[in-house]
Short mmCIF file of C-alpha atoms and ligand atoms in Angstrom, two decimals:
data_model
loop_
_atom_site.label_atom_id
_atom_site.label_comp_id
_atom_site.label_asym_id
_atom_site.label_seq_id
_atom_site.Cartn_x
_atom_site.Cartn_y
_atom_site.Cartn_z
CA UNK A 192 97.20 133.84 111.72
CA UNK A 193 97.49 131.02 114.27
CA UNK A 194 99.63 128.00 113.71
CA UNK A 195 99.92 124.60 115.36
CA UNK A 196 102.96 122.62 116.45
CA UNK A 197 103.09 119.19 114.92
CA UNK A 198 105.56 116.64 116.30
CA UNK A 199 106.71 114.08 113.77
CA UNK A 200 107.96 110.91 115.45
CA UNK A 201 110.05 108.80 113.10
CA UNK A 202 110.67 105.07 113.35
CA UNK A 203 114.31 105.55 114.28
CA UNK A 204 113.30 107.49 117.41
CA UNK A 205 113.97 110.95 115.94
CA UNK A 206 111.32 113.65 116.59
CA UNK A 207 111.05 116.83 114.52
CA UNK A 208 108.64 119.69 115.19
CA UNK A 209 107.03 121.66 112.39
CA UNK A 210 104.73 124.68 112.39
CA UNK A 211 101.52 124.11 110.51
CA UNK A 212 99.68 127.32 109.52
CA UNK A 213 95.90 127.42 110.01
CA UNK A 214 94.35 125.54 107.08
CA UNK A 215 97.70 124.09 105.98
CA UNK A 216 98.13 120.40 105.23
CA UNK A 217 100.77 118.55 107.24
CA UNK A 218 102.59 117.43 104.11
CA UNK A 219 102.95 121.03 102.89
CA UNK A 220 104.13 122.24 106.29
CA UNK A 221 106.68 119.42 106.46
CA UNK A 222 107.88 120.26 102.97
CA UNK A 223 108.38 123.94 104.01
CA UNK A 224 110.51 122.60 106.85
CA UNK A 225 112.50 120.56 104.28
CA UNK A 226 111.23 117.24 105.60
CA UNK A 227 110.20 114.96 102.78
CA UNK A 228 107.46 112.85 104.30
CA UNK A 229 106.51 109.78 102.23
CA UNK A 230 104.37 111.00 99.32
CA UNK A 231 103.31 110.02 95.83
CA UNK A 232 99.99 111.32 94.48
CA UNK A 233 99.39 114.22 96.97
CA UNK A 234 95.77 113.63 96.09
CA UNK A 235 94.38 111.20 98.66
CA UNK A 236 94.53 108.31 96.18
CA UNK A 237 97.59 106.16 96.78
CA UNK A 238 97.87 105.92 100.58
CA UNK A 239 101.66 106.34 100.45
CA UNK A 240 101.57 109.26 102.93
CA UNK A 241 99.66 107.26 105.57
CA UNK A 242 100.81 107.94 109.15
CA UNK A 243 99.29 107.54 112.61
CA UNK A 244 97.98 110.55 114.50
CA UNK A 245 98.76 109.85 118.15
CA UNK A 246 97.18 112.99 119.56
CA UNK A 247 95.48 116.22 118.55
CA UNK A 248 92.44 117.36 116.59
CA UNK A 249 92.49 117.51 112.83
CA UNK A 250 90.36 117.50 109.70
CA UNK A 251 90.90 114.89 106.98
CA UNK A 252 88.43 116.39 104.51
CA UNK A 253 86.39 114.29 102.05
CA UNK A 254 88.84 114.43 99.22
CA UNK A 255 90.43 110.99 99.50
CA UNK A 256 89.35 107.52 98.45
CA UNK A 257 88.58 104.45 100.58
CA UNK A 258 91.50 102.47 99.11
CA UNK A 259 93.90 105.13 100.38
CA UNK A 260 92.33 105.28 103.87
CA UNK A 261 89.49 103.03 104.95
CA UNK A 262 86.90 103.93 107.59
CA UNK A 263 88.50 101.40 109.95
CA UNK A 264 91.93 102.92 109.48
CA UNK A 265 90.50 106.38 110.06
CA UNK A 266 88.79 105.17 113.22
CA UNK A 267 92.12 103.64 114.28
CA UNK A 268 93.87 107.02 114.04
CA UNK A 269 95.53 106.62 110.68
CA UNK A 270 95.73 109.78 108.57
CA UNK A 271 96.87 110.86 105.14
CA UNK A 272 99.33 113.71 105.66
CA UNK A 273 98.54 115.03 102.17
CA UNK A 274 94.96 115.64 103.39
CA UNK A 275 95.32 116.22 107.13
CA UNK A 276 94.77 119.78 108.35
CA UNK A 277 95.54 120.15 112.08
CA UNK A 278 93.07 121.99 114.30
CA UNK A 279 95.30 121.78 117.39
CA UNK A 280 98.86 120.75 118.18
CA UNK A 281 99.30 117.15 117.03
CA UNK A 282 101.69 114.22 117.35
CA UNK A 283 102.14 112.05 114.28
CA UNK A 284 104.00 108.74 114.05
CA UNK A 285 105.69 108.43 110.67
CA UNK A 286 106.23 104.79 109.59
CA UNK A 287 109.70 105.38 108.19
CA UNK A 288 113.09 106.62 109.34
CA UNK A 289 114.06 110.28 109.56
CA UNK A 290 116.96 109.69 107.19
CA UNK A 291 114.63 108.30 104.51
CA UNK A 292 112.51 111.46 104.81
CA UNK A 293 115.39 113.75 104.04
CA UNK A 294 116.13 111.88 100.84
CA UNK A 295 114.90 113.65 97.74
CA UNK A 296 112.78 111.61 95.38
CA UNK A 297 115.02 111.26 92.34
CA UNK A 298 114.30 110.90 88.66
CA UNK A 299 116.46 108.67 86.53
CA UNK A 300 116.61 107.04 83.13
CA UNK A 301 116.91 103.28 82.66
CA UNK A 302 117.36 101.09 79.60
CA UNK A 303 115.31 97.98 78.92
CA UNK A 304 117.61 94.94 79.21
CA UNK A 305 115.00 92.17 79.05
CA UNK A 306 111.24 91.74 78.72
CA UNK A 307 110.31 88.19 79.67
CA UNK A 308 106.64 87.17 79.41
CA UNK A 309 105.29 84.45 81.74
CA UNK A 310 102.26 82.88 80.04
CA UNK A 311 99.60 85.56 79.70
CA UNK A 312 99.94 86.29 83.41
CA UNK A 313 102.92 88.54 83.95
CA UNK A 314 106.07 90.05 82.50
CA UNK A 315 109.49 90.31 84.10
CA UNK A 316 110.96 93.66 83.12
CA UNK A 317 114.67 94.05 83.67
CA UNK A 318 116.34 97.44 83.32
CA UNK A 319 119.95 98.63 83.24
CA UNK A 320 120.54 101.67 85.37
CA UNK A 321 123.48 104.04 85.40
CA UNK A 322 125.39 105.39 88.38
CA UNK A 323 122.53 107.70 89.38
CA UNK A 324 120.17 104.80 90.09
CA UNK A 325 118.29 105.22 93.36
CA UNK A 326 119.12 103.67 96.65
CA UNK A 327 115.90 101.97 97.75
CA UNK A 328 114.65 99.78 100.55
CA UNK A 329 113.45 96.24 99.76
CA UNK A 330 109.66 96.50 99.36
CA UNK A 331 109.59 100.05 97.98
CA UNK A 332 108.27 100.99 94.56
CA UNK A 333 109.03 103.41 91.76
CA UNK A 334 106.86 105.27 89.25
CA UNK A 335 107.62 104.47 85.63
CA UNK A 336 106.49 106.84 82.87
CA UNK A 337 104.80 104.84 80.11
CA UNK A 338 106.46 106.23 76.94
CA UNK A 339 104.14 108.24 74.70
CA UNK A 340 101.16 108.06 77.07
CA UNK A 341 101.73 110.99 79.43
CA UNK A 342 100.92 108.55 82.27
CA UNK A 343 102.94 106.67 84.82
CA UNK A 344 102.40 103.38 86.63
CA UNK A 345 103.80 102.26 89.98
CA UNK A 346 105.89 99.07 90.33
CA UNK A 347 107.58 97.48 93.31
CA UNK A 348 111.22 96.53 92.83
CA UNK A 349 111.63 92.76 92.64
CA UNK A 350 115.41 93.17 92.55
CA UNK A 351 117.46 93.97 95.62
CA UNK A 352 119.15 97.31 96.33
CA UNK A 353 122.73 97.61 95.13
CA UNK A 354 122.34 95.57 91.93
CA UNK A 355 123.30 97.00 88.54
CA UNK A 356 120.04 95.78 87.02
CA UNK A 357 116.66 96.55 88.52
CA UNK A 358 113.68 94.34 87.84
CA UNK A 359 109.92 94.31 88.16
CA UNK A 360 107.20 91.68 88.02
CA UNK A 361 104.26 93.17 86.12
CA UNK A 362 100.79 91.72 85.70
CA UNK A 363 99.48 91.67 82.13
CA UNK A 364 96.24 93.63 82.02
CA UNK A 365 94.39 93.29 78.68
CA UNK A 366 94.17 96.80 77.20
CA UNK A 367 96.27 98.28 80.03
CA UNK A 368 98.48 101.23 79.14
CA UNK A 369 101.72 99.74 80.53
CA UNK A 370 100.77 96.20 79.53
CA UNK A 371 100.27 97.39 75.95
CA UNK A 372 103.59 99.23 75.90
CA UNK A 373 105.39 96.15 77.22
CA UNK A 374 104.12 94.03 74.31
CA UNK A 375 106.31 95.98 71.89
CA UNK A 376 109.13 96.90 74.32
CA UNK A 377 112.61 95.92 73.18
CA UNK A 378 116.08 95.89 74.75
CA UNK A 379 117.56 99.37 74.39
CA UNK A 380 114.27 101.24 74.92
CA UNK A 381 114.60 104.08 77.43
CA UNK A 382 112.31 104.60 80.41
CA UNK A 383 111.97 107.52 82.85
CA UNK A 384 111.52 106.51 86.47
CA UNK A 385 110.93 108.48 89.64
CA UNK A 386 111.25 107.26 93.20
CA UNK A 387 111.89 105.30 95.30
CA UNK A 388 108.59 105.60 97.14
CA UNK A 389 106.57 103.98 99.89
CA UNK A 390 106.74 103.01 103.54
CA UNK A 391 106.23 99.30 102.79
CA UNK A 392 109.74 98.00 103.27
CA UNK A 393 111.50 95.31 105.23
CA UNK A 394 112.35 96.32 108.80
CA UNK A 395 115.11 94.67 110.86
CA UNK A 396 114.25 90.98 111.16
CA UNK A 397 114.05 90.55 114.93
CA UNK A 398 111.31 87.91 115.08
CA UNK A 399 109.65 85.48 112.63
CA UNK A 400 108.38 87.02 109.41
CA UNK A 401 105.17 86.09 107.63
CA UNK A 402 104.96 87.25 104.01
CA UNK A 403 101.56 87.16 102.27
CA UNK A 404 101.63 87.83 98.52
CA UNK A 405 98.72 88.11 96.09
CA UNK A 406 99.56 87.73 92.37
CA UNK A 407 102.35 90.08 91.27
CA UNK A 408 102.27 91.33 94.85
CA UNK A 409 105.06 88.76 95.03
CA UNK A 410 107.47 91.39 93.59
CA UNK A 411 108.47 93.20 96.80
CA UNK A 412 108.97 89.87 98.57
CA UNK A 413 111.45 88.76 95.91
CA UNK A 414 113.43 91.89 96.76
CA UNK A 415 113.12 91.26 100.50
CA UNK A 416 114.19 87.61 100.15
CA UNK A 417 117.30 88.65 98.22
CA UNK A 418 118.22 91.07 100.98
CA UNK A 419 117.50 88.53 103.73
CA UNK A 420 119.68 85.96 101.93
CA UNK A 421 122.64 88.37 102.20
CA UNK A 422 122.61 88.15 106.00
CA UNK A 423 120.76 84.83 106.39
CA UNK A 424 119.04 85.68 109.70
CA UNK A 425 118.04 82.79 111.97
CA UNK A 426 114.41 83.96 112.20
CA UNK A 427 111.74 81.90 110.47
CA UNK A 428 110.48 83.40 107.22
CA UNK A 429 107.29 81.93 105.79
CA UNK A 430 105.87 83.12 102.46
CA UNK A 431 102.36 82.31 101.26
CA UNK A 432 101.91 83.19 97.61
CA UNK A 433 98.32 83.16 96.41
CA UNK A 434 97.06 83.58 92.85
CA UNK A 435 93.79 83.22 90.97
CA UNK A 436 94.70 80.67 88.26
CA UNK A 437 97.42 78.00 88.03
CA UNK A 438 99.16 79.91 85.26
CA UNK A 439 99.42 82.99 87.45
CA UNK A 440 102.04 81.22 89.57
CA UNK A 441 105.32 82.67 88.34
CA UNK A 442 108.88 82.77 89.71
CA UNK A 443 108.22 79.67 91.83
CA UNK A 444 111.70 78.28 91.06
CA UNK A 445 113.26 81.54 92.23
CA UNK A 446 111.31 81.26 95.49
CA UNK A 447 112.23 77.57 95.85
CA UNK A 448 115.92 78.50 95.63
CA UNK A 449 115.63 80.44 98.90
CA UNK A 450 114.91 77.23 100.79
CA UNK A 451 118.63 76.51 100.28
CA UNK A 452 119.85 80.10 100.76
CA UNK A 453 117.88 81.06 103.88
CA UNK A 454 118.21 78.71 106.86
CA UNK A 455 114.61 78.97 108.10
CA UNK A 456 112.70 79.80 104.95
CA UNK A 457 109.55 77.98 103.90
CA UNK A 458 106.79 78.81 101.47
CA UNK A 459 103.48 77.63 100.10
CA UNK A 460 101.62 78.45 96.92
CA UNK A 461 97.83 78.68 96.86
CA UNK A 462 95.45 78.87 93.91
CA UNK A 463 91.94 80.28 94.30
CA UNK A 464 90.20 79.13 91.11
CA UNK A 465 87.72 76.28 91.61
CA UNK A 466 88.96 74.51 88.45
CA UNK A 467 92.53 74.40 89.71
CA UNK A 468 94.13 71.03 90.46
CA UNK A 469 96.65 72.66 92.77
CA UNK A 470 97.19 70.82 96.08
CA UNK A 471 96.34 74.00 98.06
CA UNK A 472 93.16 75.72 96.99
CA UNK A 473 91.46 78.83 98.26
CA UNK A 474 92.84 81.99 99.89
CA UNK A 475 96.17 82.62 101.56
CA UNK A 476 94.41 83.00 104.92
CA UNK A 477 93.22 79.38 104.72
CA UNK A 478 96.84 78.21 104.59
CA UNK A 479 98.55 80.09 107.42
CA UNK A 480 100.16 77.48 109.69
CA UNK A 481 99.74 78.20 113.40
CA UNK A 482 103.51 78.18 114.00
CA UNK A 483 104.00 80.90 111.36
CA UNK A 484 101.96 83.20 113.64
CA UNK A 485 104.21 82.45 116.63
CA UNK A 486 101.46 83.48 119.09
CA UNK A 487 101.48 86.96 117.61
CA UNK A 488 105.23 87.54 117.99
CA UNK A 489 105.59 87.89 114.23
CA UNK A 490 106.01 90.71 111.71
CA UNK A 491 103.45 90.37 108.93
CA UNK A 492 104.00 91.84 105.47
CA UNK A 493 101.12 91.77 102.99
CA UNK A 494 101.04 92.89 99.36
CA UNK A 495 98.63 92.45 96.48
CA UNK A 496 95.52 93.85 94.82
CA UNK A 497 93.25 95.95 97.10
CA UNK A 498 90.47 93.33 97.54
CA UNK A 499 93.02 90.72 98.63
CA UNK A 500 94.75 93.09 101.04
CA UNK A 501 91.39 94.17 102.52
CA UNK A 502 90.23 90.56 102.87
CA UNK A 503 93.41 89.50 104.67
CA UNK A 504 93.32 92.47 107.02
CA UNK A 505 89.66 91.74 107.81
CA UNK A 506 90.56 88.11 108.44
CA UNK A 507 93.20 89.11 111.00
CA UNK A 508 90.74 91.50 112.68
CA UNK A 509 87.91 88.93 112.72
CA UNK A 510 90.20 86.26 114.17
CA UNK A 511 91.49 88.73 116.78
CA UNK A 512 95.06 88.07 115.65
CA UNK A 513 97.37 90.91 116.68
CA UNK A 514 100.81 90.45 115.15
CA UNK A 515 103.69 92.47 116.57
CA UNK A 516 103.63 94.56 113.39
CA UNK A 517 101.58 94.58 110.23
CA UNK A 518 102.80 96.25 107.01
CA UNK A 519 100.93 96.24 103.75
CA UNK A 520 100.96 97.62 100.20
CA UNK A 521 97.93 97.75 97.93
CA UNK A 522 98.47 97.59 94.17
CA UNK A 523 95.71 100.14 93.56
CA UNK A 524 95.07 100.49 89.81
CA UNK A 525 95.70 104.11 88.77
CA UNK A 526 92.76 104.23 86.41
CA UNK A 527 90.09 103.02 88.82
CA UNK A 528 91.50 104.97 91.71
CA UNK A 529 91.54 108.31 89.96
CA UNK A 530 88.06 107.88 88.58
CA UNK A 531 86.63 106.99 92.01
C1 FAD B 800 102.39 101.17 95.20
C2 FAD B 800 102.03 100.31 94.01
C3 FAD B 800 102.92 99.33 93.59
C4 FAD B 800 102.56 98.52 92.51
N1 FAD B 800 103.43 97.53 92.14
C5 FAD B 800 103.06 96.68 91.16
C6 FAD B 800 103.91 95.58 90.79
O1 FAD B 800 105.02 95.38 91.33
N2 FAD B 800 103.46 94.73 89.82
C7 FAD B 800 102.26 94.92 89.20
O2 FAD B 800 101.90 94.10 88.34
N3 FAD B 800 101.46 95.96 89.51
C8 FAD B 800 101.83 96.85 90.46
N4 FAD B 800 101.02 97.90 90.76
C9 FAD B 800 99.84 98.15 89.90
C10 FAD B 800 100.34 98.96 88.67
O3 FAD B 800 100.76 100.25 89.08
C11 FAD B 800 99.28 99.15 87.58
O4 FAD B 800 98.08 99.62 88.15
C12 FAD B 800 99.00 97.88 86.79
O5 FAD B 800 100.20 97.33 86.30
C13 FAD B 800 98.06 98.16 85.60
O6 FAD B 800 98.70 99.01 84.69
P1 FAD B 800 98.32 99.03 83.14
O7 FAD B 800 98.83 100.34 82.62
O8 FAD B 800 98.78 97.78 82.46
O9 FAD B 800 96.74 99.04 83.13
P2 FAD B 800 95.79 100.33 83.23
O10 FAD B 800 95.85 101.11 81.95
O11 FAD B 800 96.16 101.07 84.48
O12 FAD B 800 94.37 99.67 83.43
C14 FAD B 800 93.55 99.21 82.34
C15 FAD B 800 92.22 98.72 82.90
O13 FAD B 800 92.43 97.55 83.70
C16 FAD B 800 91.99 97.76 85.04
N5 FAD B 800 92.96 97.11 85.94
C17 FAD B 800 94.16 97.60 86.37
N6 FAD B 800 94.77 96.72 87.18
C18 FAD B 800 93.95 95.66 87.27
C19 FAD B 800 94.03 94.42 87.96
N7 FAD B 800 95.07 94.11 88.74
N8 FAD B 800 93.03 93.55 87.80
C20 FAD B 800 91.95 93.83 87.01
N9 FAD B 800 91.81 95.01 86.35
C21 FAD B 800 92.79 95.89 86.47
C22 FAD B 800 92.00 99.27 85.21
O14 FAD B 800 91.11 99.68 86.21
C23 FAD B 800 91.58 99.74 83.85
O15 FAD B 800 90.18 99.69 83.69
C24 FAD B 800 101.34 98.72 91.83
C25 FAD B 800 100.48 99.74 92.24
C26 FAD B 800 100.81 100.52 93.33
C27 FAD B 800 99.86 101.61 93.76
S1 FES B 801 100.29 110.93 98.87
FE1 FES B 801 98.62 111.04 100.23
S2 FES B 801 97.26 109.55 99.43
FE2 FES B 801 98.82 109.64 97.94
#
């Protein structure tokens, strides 16, 4: 049986070669070689395993959904390693460091410390973790088993690594499995978590940063801001936080506090609903100041529901704006995604 050599180029400059048997998926071949590439669903649904194929022929199959890999991304050479079957030797750029890929995904138990509702928009969930809590990168997420449901949901850490409590900002979805559980959750309740996961995380701040958050897509930015405040880099950091309704704006005071903690931090809130009296109406893309783009020498981070993420990416493409780097996370709903 023939096999193909696949070079995995990691962000930290490390290259590892793996042998991929004919018909074998890259993720499985990497796993045999004890390299834990980013992965969550293994099913072509979440997009967590997305990498860039820089050379070679391969088959991506039809077994993945558009939210995990769009036609444009496919045309641009992006691949899902959980689906990709090489048909020649290939080179793949992995958007994470080699050290992160050797880290096992861990499971751990946490205890509910606080459940704090914000209007009918969102809930802040705070958990106590023991010594086995995961080391994570600001921006990453974790899967939380919803007790008694046999299902899990993904949530981005809104707390920073190294804290004894971890926290999440969770949108209230009427009738949602996690949302329903949270209504009756009490301090002391136990939760099983597995992770950390994802290649959406804050890289070294070497140029201005533009953060674009949609709804509870604010969560990973809260984590990133906490980490940035520890080193207070001189780079400009501009956050645009867009929501649908006025009451969806949560944690604004926490964001405001960073204007004192981070030397070059600024932010703007934006509300889309036509009935809103907010001073800035519309979409986040209508409120990006030219200087926040720094003529393209900017690292853009984008997080929110899939339609918002797609709209913002399309906006950048349509405007011909090419930032130095562009990182995004889609809060794909599990239920819709798996039924698609
Ligand atoms: C990588 C990743 C990170 C995520 N991080 C966060 C986070 O930090 N905070 C957060 O709030 N969410 C986050 N999500 C989304 C989260 O995992 C759940 O999908 C969401 O909380 C709904 O869970 P639920 O159990 O309450 O509702 P479900 O039981 O999953 O859904 C109930 C019904 O509501 C629909 N639905 C689900 N979400 C929405 C929505 N946003 N708008 C309208 N209808 C919806 C479903 O399709 C379904 O029909 C993340 C998702 C991913 C993939
Ligand atoms: S791990 Fe490949 S799409 Fe989810």
